[in-house]
């Protein structure tokens, strides 16, 4: 059976992991967190002194995922998207959270002031939305509000319906 690949992107803290895991458990699709994948495989290329974090080796991440993506049925979660092959994804969701809510979530994570401000700016200037629009066909890029639990539930139901329709359309 053919299954779609879905990209969940957006600023850290908007709810990609929460949505991705729940969606995977309800749809049977596989969930891949690119941050975790990189950590497990040490898919890094140097260290960013300013941000105090390792730099992702994008080519190795792509190589690592290629076979799974080719098979289909994968939900990918990452706060970036311009280095994935465009052909991988059938739909792209950019999660969006109001600044005050995002600020509280990131504060809870213990982010330092610089990291907090950088991420809030990232959301204000809709950096990930612009990146997604620049990297994928406009028709497949959708924003999803992610401020409250009701919206999480709405988003899940909406995406489950989309998956069901996609599967029907591509397996008959
Ligand atoms: P991300 O993977 O984008 O970094 P996350 O899934 O870890 O984000 O979520 C960050 C926090 O926000 C976490 O405590 C769960 C909470 N959260 C996520 N989506 C939410 C929603 N729609 N309503 C309320 N809280 C949400």
mmCIF file of C-alpha atoms and ligand atoms in Angstrom:
data_model
loop_
_atom_site.group_PDB
_atom_site.id
_atom_site.type_symbol
_atom_site.label_atom_id
_atom_site.label_comp_id
_atom_site.label_asym_id
_atom_site.label_seq_id
_atom_site.Cartn_x
_atom_site.Cartn_y
_atom_site.Cartn_z
ATOM 1 C CA UNK A 1 0.000 0.000 0.000
ATOM 2 C CA UNK A 2 1.250 3.492 -0.848
ATOM 3 C CA UNK A 3 1.407 5.883 2.115
ATOM 4 C CA UNK A 4 2.170 9.624 2.186
ATOM 5 C CA UNK A 5 5.125 11.392 3.803
ATOM 6 C CA UNK A 6 4.290 14.356 6.006
ATOM 7 C CA UNK A 7 6.590 17.135 7.193
ATOM 8 C CA UNK A 8 5.884 18.923 10.475
ATOM 9 C CA UNK A 9 7.972 22.060 10.851
ATOM 10 C CA UNK A 10 7.999 25.307 12.824
ATOM 11 C CA UNK A 11 9.917 27.116 15.565
ATOM 12 C CA UNK A 12 11.067 24.987 18.524
ATOM 13 C CA UNK A 13 8.252 24.722 21.077
ATOM 14 C CA UNK A 14 5.297 25.056 18.699
ATOM 15 C CA UNK A 15 4.234 21.453 19.260
ATOM 16 C CA UNK A 16 5.696 19.389 16.407
ATOM 17 C CA UNK A 17 6.694 16.450 18.598
ATOM 18 C CA UNK A 18 3.386 16.364 20.465
ATOM 19 C CA UNK A 19 1.410 16.394 17.221
ATOM 20 C CA UNK A 20 3.773 14.041 15.362
ATOM 21 C CA UNK A 21 3.743 11.305 17.997
ATOM 22 C CA UNK A 22 -0.006 11.411 18.476
ATOM 23 C CA UNK A 23 -0.578 11.416 14.748
ATOM 24 C CA UNK A 24 1.750 8.435 14.297
ATOM 25 C CA UNK A 25 0.017 6.463 17.007
ATOM 26 C CA UNK A 26 -3.438 7.137 15.524
ATOM 27 C CA UNK A 27 -2.532 6.710 11.847
ATOM 28 C CA UNK A 28 0.011 3.914 11.962
ATOM 29 C CA UNK A 29 2.527 6.090 10.101
ATOM 30 C CA UNK A 30 6.087 6.184 11.386
ATOM 31 C CA UNK A 31 7.329 9.197 13.374
ATOM 32 C CA UNK A 32 10.891 10.459 12.845
ATOM 33 C CA UNK A 33 12.368 13.239 14.976
ATOM 34 C CA UNK A 34 15.365 14.553 13.035
ATOM 35 C CA UNK A 35 16.962 16.044 16.152
ATOM 36 C CA UNK A 36 16.892 12.647 17.885
ATOM 37 C CA UNK A 37 18.082 10.860 14.744
ATOM 38 C CA UNK A 38 21.091 13.194 14.515
ATOM 39 C CA UNK A 39 21.918 12.725 18.191
ATOM 40 C CA UNK A 40 21.706 8.937 17.990
ATOM 41 C CA UNK A 41 23.820 8.706 14.842
ATOM 42 C CA UNK A 42 26.050 11.678 15.719
ATOM 43 C CA UNK A 43 25.133 13.159 12.327
ATOM 44 C CA UNK A 44 26.984 16.391 13.049
ATOM 45 C CA UNK A 45 29.467 18.530 11.230
ATOM 46 C CA UNK A 46 31.185 20.765 13.772
ATOM 47 C CA UNK A 47 29.984 22.848 16.692
ATOM 48 C CA UNK A 48 28.276 26.239 16.772
ATOM 49 C CA UNK A 49 30.018 28.235 19.494
ATOM 50 C CA UNK A 50 27.518 31.099 19.450
ATOM 51 C CA UNK A 51 24.503 28.884 20.018
ATOM 52 C CA UNK A 52 26.284 26.230 22.011
ATOM 53 C CA UNK A 53 25.011 23.329 19.929
ATOM 54 C CA UNK A 54 26.314 20.874 17.338
ATOM 55 C CA UNK A 55 25.784 21.659 13.653
ATOM 56 C CA UNK A 56 23.596 19.221 11.764
ATOM 57 C CA UNK A 57 25.257 17.325 8.930
ATOM 58 C CA UNK A 58 22.366 17.757 6.526
ATOM 59 C CA UNK A 59 23.732 15.481 3.811
ATOM 60 C CA UNK A 60 24.153 12.577 6.198
ATOM 61 C CA UNK A 61 20.644 13.122 7.593
ATOM 62 C CA UNK A 62 19.249 12.971 4.058
ATOM 63 C CA UNK A 63 21.255 9.815 3.263
ATOM 64 C CA UNK A 64 20.114 8.205 6.497
ATOM 65 C CA UNK A 65 16.435 8.840 5.735
ATOM 66 C CA UNK A 66 16.375 8.241 1.984
ATOM 67 C CA UNK A 67 15.262 4.590 1.991
ATOM 68 C CA UNK A 68 12.467 5.094 4.510
ATOM 69 C CA UNK A 69 11.199 8.152 2.686
ATOM 70 C CA UNK A 70 11.197 6.284 -0.588
ATOM 71 C CA UNK A 71 8.963 3.620 0.970
ATOM 72 C CA UNK A 72 6.547 6.270 2.288
ATOM 73 C CA UNK A 73 4.416 6.547 5.407
ATOM 74 C CA UNK A 74 6.789 8.748 7.405
ATOM 75 C CA UNK A 75 6.040 11.797 9.569
ATOM 76 C CA UNK A 76 9.180 13.948 9.817
ATOM 77 C CA UNK A 77 9.600 16.525 12.619
ATOM 78 C CA UNK A 78 12.243 19.250 12.347
ATOM 79 C CA UNK A 79 12.665 23.000 12.862
ATOM 80 C CA UNK A 80 14.047 23.417 9.365
ATOM 81 C CA UNK A 81 13.154 22.066 5.958
ATOM 82 C CA UNK A 82 15.210 23.584 3.154
ATOM 83 C CA UNK A 83 17.701 20.720 2.960
ATOM 84 C CA UNK A 84 15.227 17.856 2.525
ATOM 85 C CA UNK A 85 14.604 16.768 -1.077
ATOM 86 C CA UNK A 86 11.378 18.406 -2.237
ATOM 87 C CA UNK A 87 10.140 15.098 -3.706
ATOM 88 C CA UNK A 88 10.043 13.496 -0.244
ATOM 89 C CA UNK A 89 6.907 15.225 1.032
ATOM 90 C CA UNK A 90 3.305 15.067 -0.052
ATOM 91 C CA UNK A 91 2.215 17.709 2.440
ATOM 92 C CA UNK A 92 3.941 20.203 4.752
ATOM 93 C CA UNK A 93 2.494 21.631 7.952
ATOM 94 C CA UNK A 94 3.998 24.686 9.629
ATOM 95 C CA UNK A 95 2.817 24.912 13.227
ATOM 96 C CA UNK A 96 2.308 28.417 14.614
ATOM 97 C CA UNK A 97 2.073 29.593 18.214
ATOM 98 C CA UNK A 98 1.332 33.053 19.656
ATOM 99 C CA UNK A 99 4.434 34.717 21.089
ATOM 100 C CA UNK A 100 3.338 34.936 24.691
ATOM 101 C CA UNK A 101 2.391 31.262 24.755
ATOM 102 C CA UNK A 102 5.580 30.189 22.975
ATOM 103 C CA UNK A 103 7.661 32.294 25.373
ATOM 104 C CA UNK A 104 6.193 30.462 28.370
ATOM 105 C CA UNK A 105 6.778 27.038 26.784
ATOM 106 C CA UNK A 106 10.418 27.832 26.013
ATOM 107 C CA UNK A 107 10.965 29.350 29.456
ATOM 108 C CA UNK A 108 9.718 26.069 30.942
ATOM 109 C CA UNK A 109 12.372 24.279 28.876
ATOM 110 C CA UNK A 110 15.008 26.355 30.641
ATOM 111 C CA UNK A 111 16.263 28.138 27.507
ATOM 112 C CA UNK A 112 18.666 30.996 28.254
ATOM 113 C CA UNK A 113 17.667 34.572 27.385
ATOM 114 C CA UNK A 114 19.482 34.629 24.026
ATOM 115 C CA UNK A 115 18.028 31.323 22.880
ATOM 116 C CA UNK A 116 14.579 32.442 24.053
ATOM 117 C CA UNK A 117 14.775 35.740 22.167
ATOM 118 C CA UNK A 118 16.149 34.096 19.012
ATOM 119 C CA UNK A 119 13.325 31.584 18.922
ATOM 120 C CA UNK A 120 10.647 34.182 19.601
ATOM 121 C CA UNK A 121 12.078 36.336 16.784
ATOM 122 C CA UNK A 122 12.057 33.259 14.565
ATOM 123 C CA UNK A 123 8.321 32.887 15.197
ATOM 124 C CA UNK A 124 7.572 36.627 14.837
ATOM 125 C CA UNK A 125 9.324 36.811 11.472
ATOM 126 C CA UNK A 126 7.727 33.500 10.448
ATOM 127 C CA UNK A 127 11.112 32.207 9.381
ATOM 128 C CA UNK A 128 10.016 28.575 9.108
ATOM 129 C CA UNK A 129 6.846 29.432 7.196
ATOM 130 C CA UNK A 130 8.891 31.413 4.663
ATOM 131 C CA UNK A 131 11.437 28.600 4.468
ATOM 132 C CA UNK A 132 8.693 26.069 3.801
ATOM 133 C CA UNK A 133 7.105 28.266 1.144
ATOM 134 C CA UNK A 134 10.451 28.735 -0.540
ATOM 135 C CA UNK A 135 11.201 24.999 -0.470
ATOM 136 C CA UNK A 136 7.889 23.350 -1.428
ATOM 137 C CA UNK A 137 5.004 23.934 -3.805
ATOM 138 C CA UNK A 138 2.688 26.540 -2.325
ATOM 139 C CA UNK A 139 -0.339 24.223 -2.581
ATOM 140 C CA UNK A 140 1.132 21.673 -0.205
ATOM 141 C CA UNK A 141 2.251 24.094 2.547
ATOM 142 C CA UNK A 142 -0.288 24.716 5.313
ATOM 143 C CA UNK A 143 -0.124 26.610 8.592
ATOM 144 C CA UNK A 144 -1.717 25.111 11.701
ATOM 145 C CA UNK A 145 -2.496 27.059 14.883
ATOM 146 C CA UNK A 146 -0.943 25.363 17.899
ATOM 147 C CA UNK A 147 -1.816 27.349 21.023
ATOM 148 C CA UNK A 148 -4.240 25.153 22.920
ATOM 149 C CA UNK A 149 -5.211 21.481 23.311
ATOM 150 C CA UNK A 150 -8.422 21.888 21.269
ATOM 151 C CA UNK A 151 -6.331 22.994 18.314
ATOM 152 C CA UNK A 152 -4.084 19.964 18.719
ATOM 153 C CA UNK A 153 -7.147 17.739 18.513
ATOM 154 C CA UNK A 154 -8.477 19.647 15.469
ATOM 155 C CA UNK A 155 -5.118 19.380 13.746
ATOM 156 C CA UNK A 156 -4.906 15.641 14.368
ATOM 157 C CA UNK A 157 -8.401 15.023 13.038
ATOM 158 C CA UNK A 158 -7.821 17.198 9.999
ATOM 159 C CA UNK A 159 -4.574 15.421 9.109
ATOM 160 C CA UNK A 160 -6.071 11.960 9.715
ATOM 161 C CA UNK A 161 -8.810 12.817 7.218
ATOM 162 C CA UNK A 162 -6.230 14.032 4.725
ATOM 163 C CA UNK A 163 -4.221 10.795 5.098
ATOM 164 C CA UNK A 164 -7.329 8.683 4.591
ATOM 165 C CA UNK A 165 -8.200 10.542 1.391
ATOM 166 C CA UNK A 166 -4.616 10.373 0.111
ATOM 167 C CA UNK A 167 -4.507 6.619 0.671
ATOM 168 C CA UNK A 168 -7.809 6.178 -1.195
ATOM 169 C CA UNK A 169 -6.612 8.317 -4.100
ATOM 170 C CA UNK A 170 -3.296 6.527 -4.466
ATOM 171 C CA UNK A 171 -4.286 2.895 -3.959
ATOM 172 C CA UNK A 172 -7.183 2.338 -6.295
HETATM 173 P P1 LIG B 1 8.319 21.075 19.431
HETATM 174 O O1 LIG B 1 8.441 19.624 19.094
HETATM 175 O O2 LIG B 1 7.786 21.883 18.292
HETATM 176 O O3 LIG B 1 9.581 21.674 19.980
HETATM 177 P P2 LIG B 1 6.649 20.148 21.635
HETATM 178 O O4 LIG B 1 5.757 19.167 20.970
HETATM 179 O O5 LIG B 1 7.795 19.612 22.428
HETATM 180 O O6 LIG B 1 7.209 21.225 20.576
HETATM 181 O O7 LIG B 1 5.715 21.063 22.527
HETATM 182 C C1 LIG B 1 6.209 22.045 23.410
HETATM 183 C C2 LIG B 1 5.304 22.149 24.610
HETATM 184 O O8 LIG B 1 4.063 22.688 24.246
HETATM 185 C C3 LIG B 1 5.010 20.812 25.283
HETATM 186 O O9 LIG B 1 4.995 21.035 26.682
HETATM 187 C C4 LIG B 1 3.615 20.452 24.818
HETATM 188 C C5 LIG B 1 2.989 21.803 24.586
HETATM 189 N N1 LIG B 1 2.020 21.829 23.482
HETATM 190 C C6 LIG B 1 2.221 21.394 22.230
HETATM 191 N N2 LIG B 1 1.138 21.601 21.450
HETATM 192 C C7 LIG B 1 0.221 22.195 22.241
HETATM 193 C C8 LIG B 1 -1.116 22.676 22.033
HETATM 194 N N3 LIG B 1 -1.751 22.596 20.855
HETATM 195 N N4 LIG B 1 -1.754 23.220 23.087
HETATM 196 C C9 LIG B 1 -1.140 23.314 24.297
HETATM 197 N N5 LIG B 1 0.113 22.902 24.554
HETATM 198 C C10 LIG B 1 0.784 22.343 23.541
#
